[in-house]
mmCIF file with all atom_site columns, C-alpha atoms in Angstrom:
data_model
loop_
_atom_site.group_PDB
_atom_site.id
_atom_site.type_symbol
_atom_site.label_atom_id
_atom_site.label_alt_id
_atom_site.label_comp_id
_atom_site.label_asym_id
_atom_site.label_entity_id
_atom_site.label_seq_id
_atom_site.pdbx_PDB_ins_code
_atom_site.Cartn_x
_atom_site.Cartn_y
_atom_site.Cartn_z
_atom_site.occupancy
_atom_site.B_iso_or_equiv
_atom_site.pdbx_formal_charge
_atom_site.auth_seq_id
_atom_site.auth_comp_id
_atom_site.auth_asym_id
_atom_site.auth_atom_id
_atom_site.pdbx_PDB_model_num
ATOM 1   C CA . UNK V 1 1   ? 0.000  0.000  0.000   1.00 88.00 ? 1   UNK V CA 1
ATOM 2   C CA . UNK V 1 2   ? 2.574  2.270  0.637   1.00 89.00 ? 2   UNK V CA 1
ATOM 3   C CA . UNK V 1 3   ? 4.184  2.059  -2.768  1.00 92.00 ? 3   UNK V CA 1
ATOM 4   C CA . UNK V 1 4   ? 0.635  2.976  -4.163  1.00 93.00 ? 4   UNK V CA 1
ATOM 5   C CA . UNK V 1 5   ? 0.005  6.096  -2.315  1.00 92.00 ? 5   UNK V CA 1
ATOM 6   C CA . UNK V 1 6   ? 4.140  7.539  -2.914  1.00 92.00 ? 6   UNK V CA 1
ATOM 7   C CA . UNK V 1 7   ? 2.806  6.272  -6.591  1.00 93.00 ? 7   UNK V CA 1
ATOM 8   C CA . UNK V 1 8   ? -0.467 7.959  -6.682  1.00 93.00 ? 8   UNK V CA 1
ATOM 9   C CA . UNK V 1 9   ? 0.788  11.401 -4.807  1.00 92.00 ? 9   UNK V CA 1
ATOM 10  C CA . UNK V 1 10  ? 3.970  11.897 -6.905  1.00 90.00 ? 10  UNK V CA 1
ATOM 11  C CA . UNK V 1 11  ? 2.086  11.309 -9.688  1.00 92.00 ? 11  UNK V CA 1
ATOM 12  C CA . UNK V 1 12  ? -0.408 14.066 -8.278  1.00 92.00 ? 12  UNK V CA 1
ATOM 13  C CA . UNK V 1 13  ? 2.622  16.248 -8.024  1.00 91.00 ? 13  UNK V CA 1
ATOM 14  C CA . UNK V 1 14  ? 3.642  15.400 -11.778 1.00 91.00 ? 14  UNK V CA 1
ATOM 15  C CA . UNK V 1 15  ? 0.683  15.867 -12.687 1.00 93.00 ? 15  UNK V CA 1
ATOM 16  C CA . UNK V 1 16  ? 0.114  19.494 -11.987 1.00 92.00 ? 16  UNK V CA 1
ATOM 17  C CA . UNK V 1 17  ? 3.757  20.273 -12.680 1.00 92.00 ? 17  UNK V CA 1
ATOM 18  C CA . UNK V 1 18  ? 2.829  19.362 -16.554 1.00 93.00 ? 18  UNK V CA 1
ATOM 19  C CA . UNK V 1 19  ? 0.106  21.079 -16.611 1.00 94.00 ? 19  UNK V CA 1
ATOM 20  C CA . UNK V 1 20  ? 1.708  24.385 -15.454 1.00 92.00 ? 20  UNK V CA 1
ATOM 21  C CA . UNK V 1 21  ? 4.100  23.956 -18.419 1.00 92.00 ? 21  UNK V CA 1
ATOM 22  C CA . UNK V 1 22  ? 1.466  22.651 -20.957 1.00 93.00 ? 22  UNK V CA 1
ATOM 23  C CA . UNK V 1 23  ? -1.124 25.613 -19.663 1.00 94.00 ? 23  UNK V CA 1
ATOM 24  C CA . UNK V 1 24  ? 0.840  28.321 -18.876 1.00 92.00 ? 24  UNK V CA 1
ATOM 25  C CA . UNK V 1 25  ? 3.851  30.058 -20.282 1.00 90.00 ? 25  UNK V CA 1
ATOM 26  C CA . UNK V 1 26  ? 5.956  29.548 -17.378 1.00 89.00 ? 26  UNK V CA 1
ATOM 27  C CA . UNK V 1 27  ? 9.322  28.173 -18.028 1.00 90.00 ? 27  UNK V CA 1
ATOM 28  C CA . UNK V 1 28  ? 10.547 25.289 -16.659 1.00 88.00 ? 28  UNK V CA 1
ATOM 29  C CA . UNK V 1 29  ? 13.270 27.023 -14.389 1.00 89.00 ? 29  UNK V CA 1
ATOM 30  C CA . UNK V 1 30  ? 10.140 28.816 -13.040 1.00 92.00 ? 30  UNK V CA 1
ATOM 31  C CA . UNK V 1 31  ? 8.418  26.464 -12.243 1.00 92.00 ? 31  UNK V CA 1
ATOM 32  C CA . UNK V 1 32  ? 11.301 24.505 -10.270 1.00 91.00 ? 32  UNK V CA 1
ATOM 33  C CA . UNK V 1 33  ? 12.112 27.326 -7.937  1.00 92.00 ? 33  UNK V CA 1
ATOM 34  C CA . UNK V 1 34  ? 7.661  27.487 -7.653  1.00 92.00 ? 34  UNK V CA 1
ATOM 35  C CA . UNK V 1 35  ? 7.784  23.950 -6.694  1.00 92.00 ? 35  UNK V CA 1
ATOM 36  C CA . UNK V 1 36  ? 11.017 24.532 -4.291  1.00 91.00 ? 36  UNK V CA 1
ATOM 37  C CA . UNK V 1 37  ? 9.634  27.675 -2.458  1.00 92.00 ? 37  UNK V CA 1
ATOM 38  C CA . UNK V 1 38  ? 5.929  26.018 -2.023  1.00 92.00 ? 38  UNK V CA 1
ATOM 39  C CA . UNK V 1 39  ? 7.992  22.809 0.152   1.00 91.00 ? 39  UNK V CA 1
ATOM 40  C CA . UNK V 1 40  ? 9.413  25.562 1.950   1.00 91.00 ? 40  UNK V CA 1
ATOM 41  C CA . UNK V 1 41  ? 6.468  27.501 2.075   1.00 94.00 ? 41  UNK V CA 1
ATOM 42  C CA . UNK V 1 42  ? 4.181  24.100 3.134   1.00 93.00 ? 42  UNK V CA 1
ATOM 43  C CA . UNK V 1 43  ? 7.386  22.908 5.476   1.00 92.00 ? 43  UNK V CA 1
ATOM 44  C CA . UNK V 1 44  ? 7.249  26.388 7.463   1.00 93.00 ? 44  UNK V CA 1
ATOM 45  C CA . UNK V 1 45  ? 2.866  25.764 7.725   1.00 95.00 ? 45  UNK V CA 1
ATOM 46  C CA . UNK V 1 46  ? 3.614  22.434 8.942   1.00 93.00 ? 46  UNK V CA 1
ATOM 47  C CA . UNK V 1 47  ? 1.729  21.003 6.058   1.00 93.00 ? 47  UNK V CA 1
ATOM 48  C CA . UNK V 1 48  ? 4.417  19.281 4.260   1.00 91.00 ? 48  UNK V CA 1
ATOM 49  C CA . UNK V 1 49  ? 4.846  16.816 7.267   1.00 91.00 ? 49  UNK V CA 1
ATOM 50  C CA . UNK V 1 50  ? 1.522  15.144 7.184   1.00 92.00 ? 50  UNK V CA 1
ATOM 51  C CA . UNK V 1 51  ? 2.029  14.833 3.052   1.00 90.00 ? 51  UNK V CA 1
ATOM 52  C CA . UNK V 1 52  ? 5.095  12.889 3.781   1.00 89.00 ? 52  UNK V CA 1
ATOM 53  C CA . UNK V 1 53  ? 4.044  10.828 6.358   1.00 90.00 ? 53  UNK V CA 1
ATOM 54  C CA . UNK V 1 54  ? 0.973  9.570  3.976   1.00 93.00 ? 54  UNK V CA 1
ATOM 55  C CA . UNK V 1 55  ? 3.105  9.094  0.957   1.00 89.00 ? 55  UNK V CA 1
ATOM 56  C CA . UNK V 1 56  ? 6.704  8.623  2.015   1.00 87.00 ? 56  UNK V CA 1
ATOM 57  C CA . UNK V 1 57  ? 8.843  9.036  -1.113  1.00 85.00 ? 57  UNK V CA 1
ATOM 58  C CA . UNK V 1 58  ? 6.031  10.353 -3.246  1.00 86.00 ? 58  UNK V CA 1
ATOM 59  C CA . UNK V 1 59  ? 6.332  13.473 -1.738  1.00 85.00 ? 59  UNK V CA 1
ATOM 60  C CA . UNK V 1 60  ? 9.828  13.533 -0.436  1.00 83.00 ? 60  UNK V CA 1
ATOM 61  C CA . UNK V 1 61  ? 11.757 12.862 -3.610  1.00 79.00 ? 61  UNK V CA 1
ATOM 62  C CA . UNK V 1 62  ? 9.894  15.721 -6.261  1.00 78.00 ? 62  UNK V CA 1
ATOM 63  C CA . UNK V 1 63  ? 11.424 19.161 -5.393  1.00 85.00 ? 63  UNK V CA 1
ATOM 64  C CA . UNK V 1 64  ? 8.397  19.720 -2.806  1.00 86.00 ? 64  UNK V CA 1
ATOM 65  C CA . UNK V 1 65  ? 10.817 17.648 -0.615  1.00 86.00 ? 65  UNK V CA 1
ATOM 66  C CA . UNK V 1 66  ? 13.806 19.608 -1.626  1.00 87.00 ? 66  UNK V CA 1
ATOM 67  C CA . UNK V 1 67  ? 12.292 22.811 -0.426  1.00 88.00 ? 67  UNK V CA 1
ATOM 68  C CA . UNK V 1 68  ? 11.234 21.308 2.352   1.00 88.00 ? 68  UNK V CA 1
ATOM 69  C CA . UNK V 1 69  ? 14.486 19.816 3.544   1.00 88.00 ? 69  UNK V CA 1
ATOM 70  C CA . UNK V 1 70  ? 15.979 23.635 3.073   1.00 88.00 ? 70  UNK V CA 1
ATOM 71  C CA . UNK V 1 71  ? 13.326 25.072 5.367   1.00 90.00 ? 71  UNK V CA 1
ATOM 72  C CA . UNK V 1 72  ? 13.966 21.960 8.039   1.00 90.00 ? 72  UNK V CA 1
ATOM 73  C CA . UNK V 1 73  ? 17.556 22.971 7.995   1.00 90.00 ? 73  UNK V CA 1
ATOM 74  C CA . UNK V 1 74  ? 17.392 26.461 7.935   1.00 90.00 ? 74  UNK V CA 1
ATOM 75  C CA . UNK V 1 75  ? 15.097 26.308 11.022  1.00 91.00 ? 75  UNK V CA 1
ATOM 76  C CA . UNK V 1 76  ? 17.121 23.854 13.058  1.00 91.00 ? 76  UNK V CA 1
ATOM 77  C CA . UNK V 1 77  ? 20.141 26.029 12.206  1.00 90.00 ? 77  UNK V CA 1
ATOM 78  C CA . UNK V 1 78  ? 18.529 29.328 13.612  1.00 90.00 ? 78  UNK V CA 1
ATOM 79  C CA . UNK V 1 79  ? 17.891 27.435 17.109  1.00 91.00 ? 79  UNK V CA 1
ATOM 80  C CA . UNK V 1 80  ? 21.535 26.810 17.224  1.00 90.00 ? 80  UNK V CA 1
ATOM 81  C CA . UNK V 1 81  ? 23.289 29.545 15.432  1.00 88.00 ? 81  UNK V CA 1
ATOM 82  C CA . UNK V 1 82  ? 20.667 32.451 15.627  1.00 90.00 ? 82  UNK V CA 1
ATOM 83  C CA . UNK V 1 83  ? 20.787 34.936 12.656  1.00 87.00 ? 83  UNK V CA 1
ATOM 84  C CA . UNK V 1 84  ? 23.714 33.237 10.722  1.00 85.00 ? 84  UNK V CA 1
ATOM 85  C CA . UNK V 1 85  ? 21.984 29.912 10.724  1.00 85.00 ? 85  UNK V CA 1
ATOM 86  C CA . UNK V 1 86  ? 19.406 31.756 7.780   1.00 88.00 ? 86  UNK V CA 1
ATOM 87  C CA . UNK V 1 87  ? 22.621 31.698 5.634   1.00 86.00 ? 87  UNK V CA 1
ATOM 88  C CA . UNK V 1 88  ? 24.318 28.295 6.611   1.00 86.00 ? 88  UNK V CA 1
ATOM 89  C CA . UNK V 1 89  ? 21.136 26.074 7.472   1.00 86.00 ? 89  UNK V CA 1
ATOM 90  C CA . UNK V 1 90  ? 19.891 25.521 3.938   1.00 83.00 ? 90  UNK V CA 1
ATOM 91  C CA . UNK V 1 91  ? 23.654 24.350 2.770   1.00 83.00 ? 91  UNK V CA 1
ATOM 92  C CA . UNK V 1 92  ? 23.912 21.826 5.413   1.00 84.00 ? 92  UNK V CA 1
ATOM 93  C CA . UNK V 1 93  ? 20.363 19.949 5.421   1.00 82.00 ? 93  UNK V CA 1
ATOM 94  C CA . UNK V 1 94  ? 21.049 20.213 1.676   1.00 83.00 ? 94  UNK V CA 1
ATOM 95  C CA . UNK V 1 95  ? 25.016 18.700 0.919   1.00 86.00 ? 95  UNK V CA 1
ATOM 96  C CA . UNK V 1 96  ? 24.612 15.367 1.009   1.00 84.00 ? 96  UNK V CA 1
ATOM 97  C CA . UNK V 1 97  ? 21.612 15.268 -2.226  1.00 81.00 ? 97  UNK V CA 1
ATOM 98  C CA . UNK V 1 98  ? 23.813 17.976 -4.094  1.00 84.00 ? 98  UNK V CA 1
ATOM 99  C CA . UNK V 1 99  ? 26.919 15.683 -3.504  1.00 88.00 ? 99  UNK V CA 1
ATOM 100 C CA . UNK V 1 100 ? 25.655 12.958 -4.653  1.00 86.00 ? 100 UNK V CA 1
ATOM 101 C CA . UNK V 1 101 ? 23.756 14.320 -7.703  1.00 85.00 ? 101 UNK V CA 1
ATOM 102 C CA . UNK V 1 102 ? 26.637 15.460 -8.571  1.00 88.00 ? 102 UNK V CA 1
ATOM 103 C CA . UNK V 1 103 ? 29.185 12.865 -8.054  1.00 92.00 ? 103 UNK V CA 1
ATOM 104 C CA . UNK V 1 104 ? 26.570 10.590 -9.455  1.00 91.00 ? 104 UNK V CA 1
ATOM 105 C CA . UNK V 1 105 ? 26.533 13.296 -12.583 1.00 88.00 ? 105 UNK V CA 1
ATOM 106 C CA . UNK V 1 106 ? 29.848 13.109 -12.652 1.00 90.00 ? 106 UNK V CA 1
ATOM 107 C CA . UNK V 1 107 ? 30.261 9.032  -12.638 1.00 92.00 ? 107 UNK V CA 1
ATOM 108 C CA . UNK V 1 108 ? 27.864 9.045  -15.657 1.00 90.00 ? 108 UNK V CA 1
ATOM 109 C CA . UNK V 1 109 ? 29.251 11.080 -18.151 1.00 87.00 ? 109 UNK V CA 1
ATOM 110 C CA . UNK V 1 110 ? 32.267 8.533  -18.350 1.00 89.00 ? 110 UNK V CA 1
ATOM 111 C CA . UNK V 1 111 ? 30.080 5.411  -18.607 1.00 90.00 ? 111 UNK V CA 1
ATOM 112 C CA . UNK V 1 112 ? 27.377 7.128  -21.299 1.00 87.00 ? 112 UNK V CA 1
ATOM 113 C CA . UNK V 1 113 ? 28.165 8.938  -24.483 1.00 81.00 ? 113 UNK V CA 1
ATOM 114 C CA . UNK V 1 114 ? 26.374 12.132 -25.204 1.00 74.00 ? 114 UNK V CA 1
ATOM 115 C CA . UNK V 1 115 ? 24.802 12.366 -28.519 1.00 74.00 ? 115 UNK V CA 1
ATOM 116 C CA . UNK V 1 116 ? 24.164 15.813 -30.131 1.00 70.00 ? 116 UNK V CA 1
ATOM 117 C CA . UNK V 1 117 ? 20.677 16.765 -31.617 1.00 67.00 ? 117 UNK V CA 1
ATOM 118 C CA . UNK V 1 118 ? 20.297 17.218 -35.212 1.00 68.00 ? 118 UNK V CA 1
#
């Protein structure tokens, strides 16, 4: 069952993502930092947690969760670190997905060969 609803929300989430870019003229960078600021934005309303409970990766892998896991990390590093922790919070929470996205990035572009459009 739980596979199901992380199918059936991210799909939700999918969903409405292509129809902002099928509907709208909103380009796709746009609509990544809309999808990034409305985790935060649902993290800071303590919305997002209830999502993610009900569909586990569903919601936690689209860049809902990414915004999310910036505002968790900025928070936790303002109870610590006061002021500064706006600036350093988001880096922390976020190092070990950018690391690996792009190590992972990195790894791939020996093993595949990139093709050029015609």
């Amino acid at each position: 069952m739980e596979y199901i609803k992380a199918f059936l929300v991210g799909g939700l989430i999918c969903a409405i993502v292509q129809c902002l870019l099928d509907r709208t003229k909103l380009m796709p960078g746009r609509v990544m930092v809309l999808l990034v600021c409305t985790g935060a934005v649902l993290g800071f309303c303590n919305l997002y947690e209830p999502i993610l409970e009900f569909a586990g990766a569903g919601a936690s892998v689209p860049l809902l969760g990414f915004g999310n896991v910036l505002w968790q990390g900025v928070k936790k590093a303002v109870n610590e670190n006061g002021f500064l922790g706006i600036f350093m919070g988001g880096f922390t929470a976020s190092a070990v997905g950018i690391s690996a996205a792009l190590i992972f990035g990195y790894l791939a572009s020996f093993i595949f060969e990139p093709k050029m459009k015609k």
